[in-house]
Structures are given as structure tokens and as C-alpha cells.
Coordinates of C-alpha atoms in Angstrom, one line a residue:
M1269 CA 2.0 -10.0 -10.3
T1270 CA 0.1 -13.3 -10.9
D1271 CA -3.8 -12.8 -10.0
I1272 CA -3.2 -16.1 -8.3
W1273 CA -2.8 -15.5 -4.1
A1274 CA -1.9 -18.4 -1.8
A1275 CA 0.1 -18.7 1.0
T1276 CA 1.8 -22.2 -0.3
A1277 CA 1.9 -23.9 -3.3
P1278 CA -1.8 -24.1 -5.1
P1279 CA -3.2 -27.8 -4.7
L1280 CA -5.9 -26.8 -7.4
V1281 CA -4.9 -28.5 -10.6
A1282 CA -4.3 -25.6 -13.5
A1283 CA -5.3 -28.3 -16.3
G1284 CA -4.4 -26.1 -19.0
R1285 CA -3.3 -22.5 -19.6
D1286 CA -7.0 -21.7 -19.6
H1287 CA -8.7 -24.6 -17.1
Y1288 CA -8.4 -24.8 -13.7
E1289 CA -9.5 -27.6 -11.3
A1290 CA -10.7 -27.5 -7.8
D1291 CA -13.2 -29.3 -5.2
I1292 CA -15.1 -26.2 -4.4
V1293 CA -15.3 -23.3 -6.5
I1294 CA -16.9 -20.3 -5.0
I1295 CA -18.0 -17.1 -7.2
G1296 CA -17.1 -13.9 -5.2
S1297 CA -15.5 -12.9 -2.1
G1298 CA -17.6 -10.5 0.1
A1299 CA -19.4 -11.6 2.7
G1300 CA -20.8 -14.9 1.8
G1301 CA -17.8 -16.2 -0.4
A1302 CA -14.9 -14.9 1.5
T1303 CA -16.6 -16.8 5.1
T1304 CA -17.2 -19.9 3.0
A1305 CA -13.5 -19.8 2.0
W1306 CA -12.9 -19.2 5.9
A1307 CA -14.8 -22.3 6.8
L1308 CA -13.6 -24.5 4.2
A1309 CA -9.9 -23.7 5.3
G1310 CA -8.4 -26.3 6.7
S1311 CA -10.6 -29.2 5.3
G1312 CA -8.6 -30.8 3.1
A1313 CA -10.7 -29.7 0.4
R1314 CA -9.2 -27.7 -2.7
V1315 CA -11.1 -24.1 -2.8
L1316 CA -10.6 -21.5 -5.8
V1317 CA -12.5 -18.2 -5.2
L1318 CA -12.9 -16.1 -8.5
E1319 CA -13.1 -12.4 -7.6
R1320 CA -14.1 -10.3 -10.7
G1321 CA -11.8 -7.4 -9.0
G1322 CA -9.0 -6.8 -7.7
F1323 CA -7.5 -6.0 -4.0
L1324 CA -8.7 -2.1 -2.8
P1325 CA -5.4 -0.5 -2.5
R1326 CA -4.6 1.2 0.6
E1327 CA -3.8 4.6 -0.3
P1328 CA -4.2 8.3 1.1
E1329 CA -7.1 8.5 -1.1
N1330 CA -9.0 6.3 1.3
W1331 CA -9.4 9.2 4.2
S1332 CA -10.5 11.3 1.6
P1333 CA -14.3 12.3 1.5
R1334 CA -13.7 14.5 -1.8
A1335 CA -12.1 11.1 -3.2
V1336 CA -14.2 8.8 -2.3
F1337 CA -17.8 10.6 -2.5
A1338 CA -17.3 13.7 -4.7
E1339 CA -14.7 12.0 -7.3
Q1340 CA -16.2 8.4 -6.6
L1341 CA -12.8 7.0 -7.1
Y1342 CA -13.8 3.7 -5.9
H1343 CA -17.1 3.3 -7.6
N1344 CA -16.2 0.6 -10.3
A1345 CA -19.5 -1.2 -11.0
E1346 CA -21.1 -1.3 -14.2
A1347 CA -24.3 0.7 -14.7
W1348 CA -27.8 -0.8 -14.2
R1349 CA -31.3 0.3 -15.6
T1350 CA -34.4 0.4 -14.8
P1351 CA -37.3 -1.0 -17.0
E1352 CA -38.1 2.6 -18.1
G1353 CA -34.4 2.9 -19.2
R1354 CA -32.8 4.9 -16.5
R1355 CA -29.5 4.2 -16.1
F1356 CA -27.7 4.4 -12.8
V1357 CA -24.7 3.1 -10.7
S1358 CA -25.5 0.9 -7.7
S1359 CA -23.4 1.1 -4.5
S1360 CA -21.9 -2.1 -5.1
H1361 CA -18.3 -2.4 -5.5
Y1362 CA -16.0 -5.2 -7.0
Y1363 CA -12.9 -5.9 -4.7
V1364 CA -11.8 -8.6 -3.2
G1365 CA -14.0 -8.4 -0.1
G1366 CA -16.7 -6.9 -1.9
T1367 CA -18.6 -4.3 -0.8
T1368 CA -17.8 -4.8 2.8
K1369 CA -14.8 -2.4 1.7
V1370 CA -16.3 0.2 1.9
Y1371 CA -19.5 -0.5 4.4
G1372 CA -20.0 0.8 7.9
A1373 CA -19.2 -2.6 9.6
S1374 CA -22.9 -2.6 11.3
L1375 CA -23.0 -6.0 12.3
P1376 CA -26.0 -6.6 14.4
R1377 CA -28.3 -10.1 14.7
L1378 CA -31.6 -10.1 12.9
R1379 CA -34.4 -9.9 15.9
E1380 CA -35.8 -13.5 17.0
S1381 CA -39.5 -12.7 15.6
D1382 CA -37.9 -11.5 12.4
F1383 CA -37.9 -15.2 11.6
G1384 CA -41.6 -15.8 11.9
A1385 CA -44.4 -14.5 9.8
V1386 CA -44.8 -10.5 10.7
E1387 CA -47.8 -8.4 10.0
H1388 CA -46.8 -5.1 8.2
Y1389 CA -49.1 -1.7 7.3
G1390 CA -48.0 -3.2 3.7
G1391 CA -48.5 -6.7 4.3
T1392 CA -46.9 -10.4 5.5
S1393 CA -43.0 -10.8 6.1
P1394 CA -42.9 -14.6 5.8
A1395 CA -41.2 -16.8 8.2
W1396 CA -37.8 -18.4 7.4
P1397 CA -37.5 -22.1 7.1
F1398 CA -35.4 -22.4 10.1
G1399 CA -35.4 -20.2 13.2
Y1400 CA -33.6 -18.2 15.3
R1401 CA -32.3 -21.0 17.6
E1402 CA -30.5 -22.6 14.9
L1403 CA -28.8 -19.8 13.7
E1404 CA -27.8 -18.5 16.9
P1405 CA -24.8 -20.5 17.4
F1406 CA -23.2 -19.5 14.1
Y1407 CA -24.3 -15.9 14.9
A1408 CA -21.9 -16.2 18.2
E1409 CA -18.8 -17.8 15.8
A1410 CA -19.5 -15.1 13.3
E1411 CA -19.3 -12.4 15.9
R1412 CA -16.0 -13.6 16.9
L1413 CA -14.7 -13.9 13.5
Y1414 CA -15.7 -10.5 12.4
R1415 CA -14.5 -9.2 16.3
V1416 CA -17.8 -7.5 16.9
H1417 CA -18.2 -5.1 19.6
G1418 CA -21.2 -5.1 21.6
W1419 CA -23.5 -4.5 24.8
H1420 CA -25.8 -6.6 26.2
G1421 CA -27.3 -5.1 29.2
S1422 CA -29.4 -5.5 32.1
A1423 CA -33.2 -6.1 31.8
G1424 CA -34.6 -2.4 30.7
S1425 CA -31.6 -0.5 30.1
G1426 CA -30.4 -1.8 26.6
D1427 CA -31.8 -2.9 23.4
P1428 CA -35.5 -3.8 24.3
T1429 CA -35.7 -6.4 21.3
A1430 CA -32.3 -7.7 21.5
P1431 CA -32.4 -11.5 20.9
P1432 CA -31.2 -14.3 23.5
R1433 CA -27.6 -15.0 23.4
S1434 CA -25.5 -18.0 24.1
G1435 CA -23.1 -15.8 25.4
P1436 CA -21.2 -11.9 25.5
F1437 CA -20.2 -10.2 23.0
P1438 CA -16.5 -10.9 22.3
H1439 CA -15.8 -7.5 22.5
P1440 CA -16.9 -4.4 24.8
A1441 CA -19.1 -2.0 23.1
V1442 CA -17.3 0.6 21.4
E1443 CA -17.2 4.1 24.1
H1444 CA -19.4 6.8 22.9
E1445 CA -17.8 10.1 22.3
P1446 CA -18.8 13.2 24.9
Y1447 CA -21.6 14.5 22.2
V1448 CA -22.7 11.3 21.6
A1449 CA -23.3 10.0 25.3
D1450 CA -24.7 13.3 25.9
L1451 CA -27.4 12.4 23.1
E1452 CA -28.1 9.2 25.0
R1453 CA -28.7 10.6 28.0
R1454 CA -31.3 13.1 26.0
L1455 CA -32.6 10.0 24.5
R1456 CA -33.1 8.1 27.7
G1457 CA -35.0 11.3 29.1
Q1458 CA -37.6 10.8 26.5
G1459 CA -37.9 7.3 27.8
L1460 CA -36.4 5.5 24.8
H1461 CA -33.9 2.8 25.2
P1462 CA -30.8 3.7 22.7
H1463 CA -28.0 1.3 23.1
P1464 CA -24.1 0.9 21.6
L1465 CA -24.4 0.0 18.1
E1466 CA -23.0 -3.4 17.4
L1467 CA -19.4 -2.8 15.2
G1468 CA -17.0 -5.0 13.7
I1469 CA -13.7 -3.0 14.2
D1470 CA -10.6 -3.8 15.4
L1471 CA -10.4 -1.8 18.4
G1472 CA -8.4 -1.8 21.8
P1473 CA -5.1 -2.0 23.1
G1474 CA -2.1 -2.7 20.5
R1475 CA -5.0 -3.0 18.1
P1476 CA -5.2 -0.7 14.5
C1477 CA -8.3 1.2 14.8
L1478 CA -7.9 4.8 15.2
R1479 CA -11.6 5.9 15.6
C1480 CA -11.0 8.1 12.6
G1481 CA -13.9 10.0 10.5
T1482 CA -13.6 8.0 7.6
C1483 CA -14.9 4.4 8.4
D1484 CA -19.0 4.6 6.9
G1485 CA -18.5 4.6 3.4
F1486 CA -14.5 4.6 3.0
P1487 CA -12.2 1.6 2.8
C1488 CA -10.0 1.1 5.9
R1489 CA -6.7 2.2 5.2
V1490 CA -5.1 0.6 8.2
G1491 CA -7.4 -2.4 8.2
A1492 CA -8.9 -2.3 11.2
K1493 CA -12.7 -2.7 9.6
S1494 CA -13.4 -6.0 9.6
D1495 CA -14.5 -6.4 6.3
A1496 CA -14.8 -10.2 4.5
E1497 CA -11.1 -9.8 3.1
T1498 CA -9.5 -9.0 6.2
R1499 CA -11.2 -11.2 9.0
A1500 CA -12.2 -14.1 6.3
L1501 CA -10.1 -14.1 3.1
R1502 CA -6.7 -13.6 4.3
P1503 CA -6.5 -15.9 6.6
A1504 CA -8.1 -18.5 4.6
L1505 CA -5.4 -18.0 2.1
R1506 CA -2.9 -18.9 4.9
R1507 CA -4.1 -22.3 4.7
G1508 CA -2.7 -25.0 2.5
N1509 CA -6.2 -25.7 0.2
V1510 CA -7.5 -22.2 -0.8
R1511 CA -6.7 -19.8 -3.3
L1512 CA -7.9 -16.6 -4.8
L1513 CA -7.7 -16.0 -8.7
T1514 CA -8.2 -11.9 -9.4
H1515 CA -9.7 -10.0 -12.3
A1516 CA -11.7 -12.9 -12.8
R1517 CA -15.6 -12.4 -14.1
V1518 CA -18.1 -15.2 -14.1
T1519 CA -19.9 -15.1 -17.5
R1520 CA -22.1 -18.3 -17.3
L1521 CA -22.2 -21.7 -15.6
D1522 CA -22.8 -25.1 -17.8
T1523 CA -24.8 -28.0 -16.6
D1524 CA -24.4 -31.6 -17.2
R1525 CA -26.8 -33.0 -19.8
A1526 CA -29.1 -34.3 -17.3
G1527 CA -29.4 -30.8 -15.8
R1528 CA -29.1 -32.1 -12.5
A1529 CA -25.3 -30.7 -11.8
V1530 CA -23.2 -27.6 -12.8
R1531 CA -20.2 -28.7 -14.9
T1532 CA -18.4 -26.0 -15.9
V1533 CA -17.9 -22.3 -14.8
H1534 CA -17.1 -19.9 -17.8
A1535 CA -15.0 -16.6 -16.9
T1536 CA -13.2 -14.1 -18.6
H1537 CA -9.5 -13.3 -16.8
R1538 CA -8.2 -10.2 -17.8
G1539 CA -10.3 -10.4 -21.2
R1540 CA -8.9 -14.1 -21.5
P1541 CA -11.7 -16.7 -21.8
I1542 CA -10.9 -19.4 -19.0
T1543 CA -13.2 -22.5 -17.6
V1544 CA -13.2 -24.2 -13.8
T1545 CA -14.7 -27.3 -13.4
A1546 CA -15.7 -28.4 -9.7
A1547 CA -17.5 -30.9 -7.2
R1548 CA -19.4 -28.1 -6.2
V1549 CA -20.0 -24.4 -7.1
V1550 CA -20.8 -21.6 -4.6
L1551 CA -22.5 -18.6 -6.1
S1552 CA -21.9 -15.3 -3.7
A1553 CA -21.6 -12.9 -6.4
G1554 CA -24.3 -10.6 -4.1
A1555 CA -28.3 -11.2 -4.7
I1556 CA -28.7 -9.0 -7.8
N1557 CA -25.2 -10.2 -9.6
S1558 CA -26.0 -14.1 -8.4
A1559 CA -29.7 -13.9 -9.7
A1560 CA -28.5 -12.5 -13.2
L1561 CA -25.7 -15.1 -13.5
L1562 CA -28.4 -17.7 -12.5
L1563 CA -30.6 -15.8 -15.8
R1564 CA -27.6 -15.7 -17.9
S1565 CA -26.9 -19.2 -17.6
A1566 CA -30.4 -20.5 -19.2
N1567 CA -30.1 -23.8 -21.5
D1568 CA -32.3 -26.1 -23.0
Q1569 CA -33.0 -27.9 -19.3
Y1570 CA -33.5 -24.5 -17.9
P1571 CA -35.0 -22.2 -20.3
D1572 CA -35.7 -19.3 -17.6
G1573 CA -32.3 -19.5 -16.1
L1574 CA -30.5 -21.7 -14.2
A1575 CA -32.2 -23.6 -10.6
N1576 CA -35.4 -21.7 -11.8
G1577 CA -38.0 -24.7 -11.7
S1578 CA -39.8 -22.1 -9.3
G1579 CA -39.8 -18.9 -11.0
L1580 CA -38.6 -16.9 -8.1
V1581 CA -35.0 -16.5 -9.3
G1582 CA -34.2 -12.7 -9.4
R1583 CA -37.9 -12.2 -7.9
N1584 CA -38.4 -10.9 -4.7
L1585 CA -35.6 -8.4 -4.5
M1586 CA -35.7 -6.4 -1.5
L1587 CA -33.4 -3.1 -0.9
H1588 CA -35.1 -2.0 2.8
N1589 CA -36.7 1.3 2.9
N1590 CA -33.7 3.8 3.6
S1591 CA -33.8 7.3 4.5
V1592 CA -30.8 9.7 5.7
V1593 CA -31.9 12.0 8.6
V1594 CA -29.8 14.9 9.3
A1595 CA -30.7 16.9 12.6
V1596 CA -29.3 20.3 12.8
D1597 CA -28.6 22.8 16.1
P1598 CA -27.3 25.5 15.1
R1599 CA -26.4 27.1 18.2
R1600 CA -24.0 24.0 18.8
R1601 CA -21.2 22.6 16.9
N1602 CA -21.1 18.7 16.6
P1603 CA -17.3 18.2 17.3
V1604 CA -17.4 14.4 17.2
T1605 CA -15.2 12.1 15.0
F1606 CA -16.4 8.7 15.6
Q1607 CA -20.0 9.1 15.7
K1608 CA -21.4 5.6 14.4
T1609 CA -21.8 4.1 18.0
L1610 CA -25.3 4.5 19.2
A1611 CA -29.0 2.8 17.8
V1612 CA -32.6 3.0 18.9
N1613 CA -35.0 0.3 18.2
D1614 CA -37.8 1.3 20.3
F1615 CA -40.3 1.6 17.3
Y1616 CA -38.8 -2.1 15.7
H1617 CA -41.8 -4.2 16.6
H1618 CA -44.1 -1.4 16.6
G1619 CA -44.7 2.4 16.7
P1620 CA -46.1 4.4 20.1
A1621 CA -49.9 4.5 18.6
G1622 CA -49.7 1.3 16.3
R1623 CA -49.1 -2.6 16.4
Y1624 CA -47.6 -2.7 13.4
P1625 CA -43.6 -2.6 12.9
L1626 CA -41.6 0.5 12.1
G1627 CA -38.1 -0.4 12.0
N1628 CA -34.7 0.7 13.3
L1629 CA -32.5 4.0 14.0
Q1630 CA -29.1 4.0 14.0
L1631 CA -26.3 7.1 13.7
M1632 CA -24.4 7.0 10.7
G1633 CA -20.5 8.0 9.9
K1634 CA -19.9 11.8 10.3
V1635 CA -21.6 13.8 7.3
R1636 CA -18.7 15.7 5.9
A1637 CA -19.6 18.9 3.2
E1638 CA -18.1 16.8 0.6
M1639 CA -21.0 14.5 0.6
L1640 CA -23.6 17.0 0.3
P1641 CA -24.9 18.0 -3.2
P1642 CA -22.4 20.3 -5.0
R1643 CA -25.1 22.7 -5.9
L1644 CA -25.2 23.6 -2.6
P1645 CA -22.2 26.5 -1.9
H1646 CA -19.6 24.9 -0.1
G1647 CA -19.7 27.7 3.4
L1648 CA -23.2 26.3 3.5
R1649 CA -22.3 22.5 3.6
S1650 CA -19.9 23.1 6.0
G1651 CA -22.1 24.9 8.0
L1652 CA -24.3 22.2 8.1
T1653 CA -22.3 19.3 8.6
G1654 CA -20.5 21.3 11.4
H1655 CA -23.9 21.5 13.5
S1656 CA -25.4 18.2 12.2
L1657 CA -25.9 14.7 13.7
D1658 CA -26.8 12.0 11.2
W1659 CA -28.7 9.1 11.4
W1660 CA -29.6 5.9 9.1
V1661 CA -33.3 5.4 9.2
M1662 CA -34.0 1.7 8.1
S1663 CA -37.8 0.1 7.7
E1664 CA -38.7 -3.3 6.2
D1665 CA -39.1 -4.4 2.7
L1666 CA -41.6 -7.0 1.9
P1667 CA -41.1 -9.5 -0.5
D1668 CA -43.2 -8.6 -3.8
P1669 CA -42.3 -11.0 -7.0
R1670 CA -43.1 -8.3 -9.5
N1671 CA -40.0 -6.4 -7.8
R1672 CA -37.2 -8.4 -9.7
V1673 CA -34.0 -8.6 -11.6
T1674 CA -34.2 -9.2 -14.7
L1675 CA -31.5 -8.6 -18.1
A1676 CA -31.8 -6.7 -21.1
P1677 CA -31.2 -8.0 -24.6
D1678 CA -27.5 -6.4 -24.5
G1679 CA -27.2 -8.7 -21.0
Q1680 CA -27.3 -5.5 -19.0
I1681 CA -28.8 -5.9 -15.4
V1682 CA -32.4 -4.5 -14.9
L1683 CA -33.9 -3.8 -11.6
R1684 CA -37.7 -3.2 -11.2
R1685 CA -38.4 -2.1 -7.6
E1686 CA -41.3 -0.3 -6.3
P1687 CA -41.0 0.6 -2.5
N1688 CA -43.7 -1.3 -0.3
N1689 CA -44.7 -1.0 3.5
L1690 CA -43.7 3.0 3.0
R1691 CA -46.4 3.4 5.7
A1692 CA -44.1 2.3 8.4
H1693 CA -41.2 4.2 7.0
R1694 CA -42.8 7.4 6.8
E1695 CA -44.2 7.1 10.3
L1696 CA -40.7 6.1 11.4
V1697 CA -39.4 9.3 9.8
R1698 CA -41.8 11.2 11.8
Q1699 CA -40.9 9.5 15.4
A1700 CA -37.2 10.0 14.4
R1701 CA -38.4 13.9 13.5
R1702 CA -40.1 14.4 16.7
M1703 CA -37.2 11.9 18.9
L1704 CA -34.4 14.6 17.5
R1705 CA -36.7 17.9 18.1
R1706 CA -37.2 17.0 21.8
A1707 CA -33.3 16.3 21.8
G1708 CA -32.6 19.9 20.9
Y1709 CA -32.4 19.8 17.3
P1710 CA -34.8 22.5 15.8
L1711 CA -33.7 21.7 12.3
V1712 CA -34.3 18.2 10.9
F1713 CA -33.9 17.0 7.4
A1714 CA -34.8 13.7 5.5
R1715 CA -34.3 12.2 2.4
R1716 CA -35.2 8.9 1.4
M1717 CA -32.8 6.8 -0.6
G1718 CA -33.5 5.6 -4.5
I1719 CA -32.9 2.2 -6.3
D1720 CA -29.3 2.8 -6.7
A1721 CA -28.8 2.5 -2.9
T1722 CA -28.2 -1.5 -3.2
G1723 CA -25.7 -2.0 -0.3
H1724 CA -28.7 -4.2 1.2
Q1725 CA -29.9 -6.6 -1.2
C1726 CA -31.6 -9.5 -0.7
G1727 CA -34.1 -12.2 -2.0
T1728 CA -33.7 -13.2 -5.1
T1729 CA -32.9 -16.7 -4.7
V1730 CA -35.3 -17.4 -1.6
A1731 CA -34.4 -20.2 0.6
G1732 CA -37.5 -22.6 1.7
A1733 CA -38.4 -25.9 2.6
D1734 CA -41.1 -26.3 -0.5
E1735 CA -39.1 -26.1 -3.6
A1736 CA -42.0 -24.8 -5.6
R1737 CA -41.9 -21.6 -3.9
S1738 CA -38.4 -21.7 -3.3
V1739 CA -35.1 -21.6 -5.2
L1740 CA -32.8 -23.1 -2.2
D1741 CA -33.2 -25.1 0.5
P1742 CA -32.5 -24.2 4.4
Y1743 CA -28.7 -24.8 3.3
C1744 CA -28.5 -22.6 0.5
R1745 CA -28.6 -25.5 -2.0
S1746 CA -30.6 -25.4 -5.0
H1747 CA -33.3 -27.9 -4.9
Q1748 CA -32.6 -28.7 -9.0
L1749 CA -29.4 -28.7 -9.1
R1750 CA -27.7 -30.4 -6.3
N1751 CA -24.0 -29.2 -6.1
L1752 CA -24.8 -25.6 -6.7
Y1753 CA -25.2 -23.0 -3.5
V1754 CA -25.7 -19.6 -3.2
V1755 CA -24.5 -18.1 -0.2
D1756 CA -25.5 -14.1 -0.1
G1757 CA -28.4 -12.0 0.6
G1758 CA -30.4 -13.5 -2.3
F1759 CA -31.2 -16.4 0.0
F1760 CA -33.2 -14.2 2.7
P1761 CA -37.1 -15.0 2.6
S1762 CA -38.0 -11.7 4.1
S1763 CA -35.2 -8.2 5.0
A1764 CA -35.9 -7.5 8.5
A1765 CA -35.2 -4.1 9.3
V1766 CA -31.0 -4.3 10.3
N1767 CA -28.3 -4.8 8.3
P1768 CA -28.0 -8.1 6.7
T1769 CA -24.4 -8.9 6.7
L1770 CA -24.0 -10.8 9.9
T1771 CA -26.6 -12.9 9.0
I1772 CA -25.0 -13.8 5.6
V1773 CA -22.0 -14.5 7.4
A1774 CA -23.5 -16.6 9.8
Q1775 CA -25.8 -18.8 7.3
A1776 CA -22.5 -19.2 5.2
L1777 CA -20.5 -20.6 8.4
R1778 CA -23.8 -23.0 8.7
T1779 CA -23.8 -23.8 5.3
A1780 CA -20.2 -24.7 4.9
G1781 CA -20.8 -26.8 7.9
K1782 CA -22.6 -30.4 8.5
G1783 CA -25.7 -30.8 6.4
G1784 CA -24.3 -28.3 3.8
L1785 CA -21.1 -28.0 1.7
L1786 CA -18.9 -30.6 4.1
D1787 CA -21.4 -33.3 4.3

């Protein structure tokens, strides 16, 4: 079967067996790359998307906790390492649609305050080079494209941090199951403001979502999750000007002699070297892999890596401070199937006794016995998960130039990350424990995630107005290479404390429009 995917005859030119020409080449098909392709569909530009992986198959194993978690059937990322030499497998996934194929479909907007400078226990979160109002129309478009369900309630009854909106959510909030609805009442009884979590799923009469228990962390077997392949790339491929080449791993970018533009994209297609030339290049490989590719493409004009005049390519890596909190009531079983419908932002801007932000609390998909460490007896794992309520606890990770992506001599990716702002995270976990015990859960366990939890990677190609202090301009174009754009979480100046995917999608729409790629 061919690896070129399109609905009609490809408009890009195969100039030779091993060479392709296009107007715009997009490297990576995750949230940033696929959405950029969607925004360019029908524009008349010849667009070629290069994806290092293939299509993740729809098969019975998609719904198997044992296959997905215990056997890690769909983990296909190479090993990375720490500066000390410890090897680990990240949570990256190399498929059409990228890591969105297995994400939990949580699609909140950043809060309005996140775009300005914010003081934290651990330091200052810097301002963005544009404000919330500039991105709001693109947030609205992103929510329509990714079919986001949510609820914008009356004052005092919804999310106390909800940013202003130009209109309602495109779809109503996902209804809580009775067990979660009861939890919501218990939390409101504490004076908190739990609210429906913003979710991208194709739910409704005649729609494919089954509200199954295998959404968060699993591939969707019925195509109901709003992943980048399903919502953006496949519709783009149905237009006449977008093509996808799978199993094409980009190895380096070459510039012209003046060092002002990317001239050639080098890749391997199923092990065979190929080249691509295009007027504009969009790098959307994820914040870590995009930075690594720029570093790997060093040349005489850019000895420290492409687009790296500021010295910030690969630096300021942020992953969020994340913990899993599992609350157990041994007296009461948790019969819920689709658990991930509720969030709490009462501690987002400040804690109960302090003025500094703590972060976000949101329910996870239901934890299964197969997801717990196998060293525990299966009976104990089943007993715990049968009575547990499972939360994802997220605090802001502050930019630190010492936290960075580098390359080992053999080319392997090396991540250095010393978590910061941990006082805020510890306090948020403490507040979560207190909240859950008051809600009737006498046993509460917490585990902070390590460096392998790379699902929220950002900050490695930061955007800004000052090219001495940033890699990209506010439209994600390189300050130095005027035909190079980086459209993934790398552009984030700060990580905020909510899931980043919708912001990547919104910025991709903004970058592809007036002022960006089509200008």
C-alpha cells in the first residue's frame, strides 16, 4: 500500500523517485501540524505533511487495558536519556495524529491571566507576546473544529477562572454519571465550584461516542475522540491540495547559502533517503523533537543549531508538575464508566491562605487494575480500583533555561529537567487530599509523575517580540529563517496549569491565517 495519502491525484510534484516538491511542507501530524494542514486545505497551496509513523490501527486491543498499559502495545517512541545516562521511554507516540491519538481529550482554554506575567512561589511566569483577546476568535474556531463540549454557567455557579467568550461552547457539557454528580454535590457543600470538564468527543444522538471506559490514555476504536487525525487531517486530505506521506522521518534541515531560509528537508522514507523542497516549512514535531531537529541541523551559519541566534532552542523545557491522586472509599464501590467529566479550579489563582497560584484538578479516566504496578497482587489492585476515584493534579512548571533538550554524541535526545515551583504543587496536592477526605474518602494516595510524562511538553522554541530573547515571532515564524515556522507547544512562553492542546490548535489556526503562512 502506498504511503502517499490523498482523496484525489496529488498536486505536489514528485520531481524524482526520491525527491518531492511542494509549496508548504509540514513536519509532524499532531495537533499543530494537522490543524495547520486543515487551515491550509482549499487555499491553493500545495501542502505535503510528513509523518514519521503510520496510522494507528483500529482493533480490539484499543480497548484492552492490559494491551495498552501493561504491554504498552502502542508505545513506539525511541528511548531518551537524562544527563546522568538514565534511559527512559517518553509518553510520545509516533502516529498520524501524534500523541493526540491517546490523549484524554481535555481541551480547556488557558485562563486570561495566563497571558500576562504571574508571580508564583517559585518565581515569575512571563507574559506572552500576544494577549488572550487576540487568540479568543481562534479558540472559538478550535472548539468548533475539535467538537468541544463545555458549560458556561451563570456567575458564581461555574468555573471561577473561566475566561471571557465570544459565544457558547459548540456542544453542551458532557453529563456526569450519578456517582460523579453526587461527588459534585459534596464538593459544592465545601464551598468549592466544581464544573464540567471541557472535552473533545463526538457525543450526541447518532454520533459514534459510546461513553466507554477506554478514552483517557487509550486509542479510540470508533473514531469518536477529537484527535488531530480524525478532526483535522482526514478532512484536510479530502481537499485537493493536501497530501500526507507516512513513515517519513525527517533527519535534518538545510539552509540556503545565505542562511536566511530552509532550502531542503532531508528524511528517510522506510529507510530510503528522500528530500523535499518547499517555499515554506512548518515544523510541528512536538516541542522536544522540534528542538532536537533544529539542533541536529547545525551548519556553518548556525553552529549551535538552526534558528538559534538567541541560544534558546531547546531551553526552557516545561512539562507541568503533575501528580495522580487516587482517593479510595472502602465502603462504597465506584460504578462509573466514563469518569472524566469534572474539574475544580478554585485553587488556580491562589490557595486558601496564600496569594500564589496552585493549579488545576480534574478527574481522570477510570484507573483499572492493569494500570497499577504489577508488583501488587491482582486482587489488591482490583479492590483498590473498584473503590477509587482518580484525579490528575496539575501545577505550573516555570521556564528555566537550564531545563533543556540537548543531543548526545550519538544523536540521542537528552532531557535535563529539575522540577521547579514544587511548593505550589505540594500545596495543591495537600488541598486535593483535604477536599477528598471531606468528600468521604478516608484513603488518599498521591504519586508525582517523573520526566517520562512528556505529554504536556512546551517552551523549547519560545515565541516573543525580541529576537534576542526568543526563537519565534508572535506568529511562530523564526526570527532568523523567514520561511520556517514552528507550530507546536514549543512556542509557549509559559506552561500555565491546564492542558495545552487547544492552545496549540488555536495558535495553528492563527499562524495559518492573515499575518502568518498565507500572508
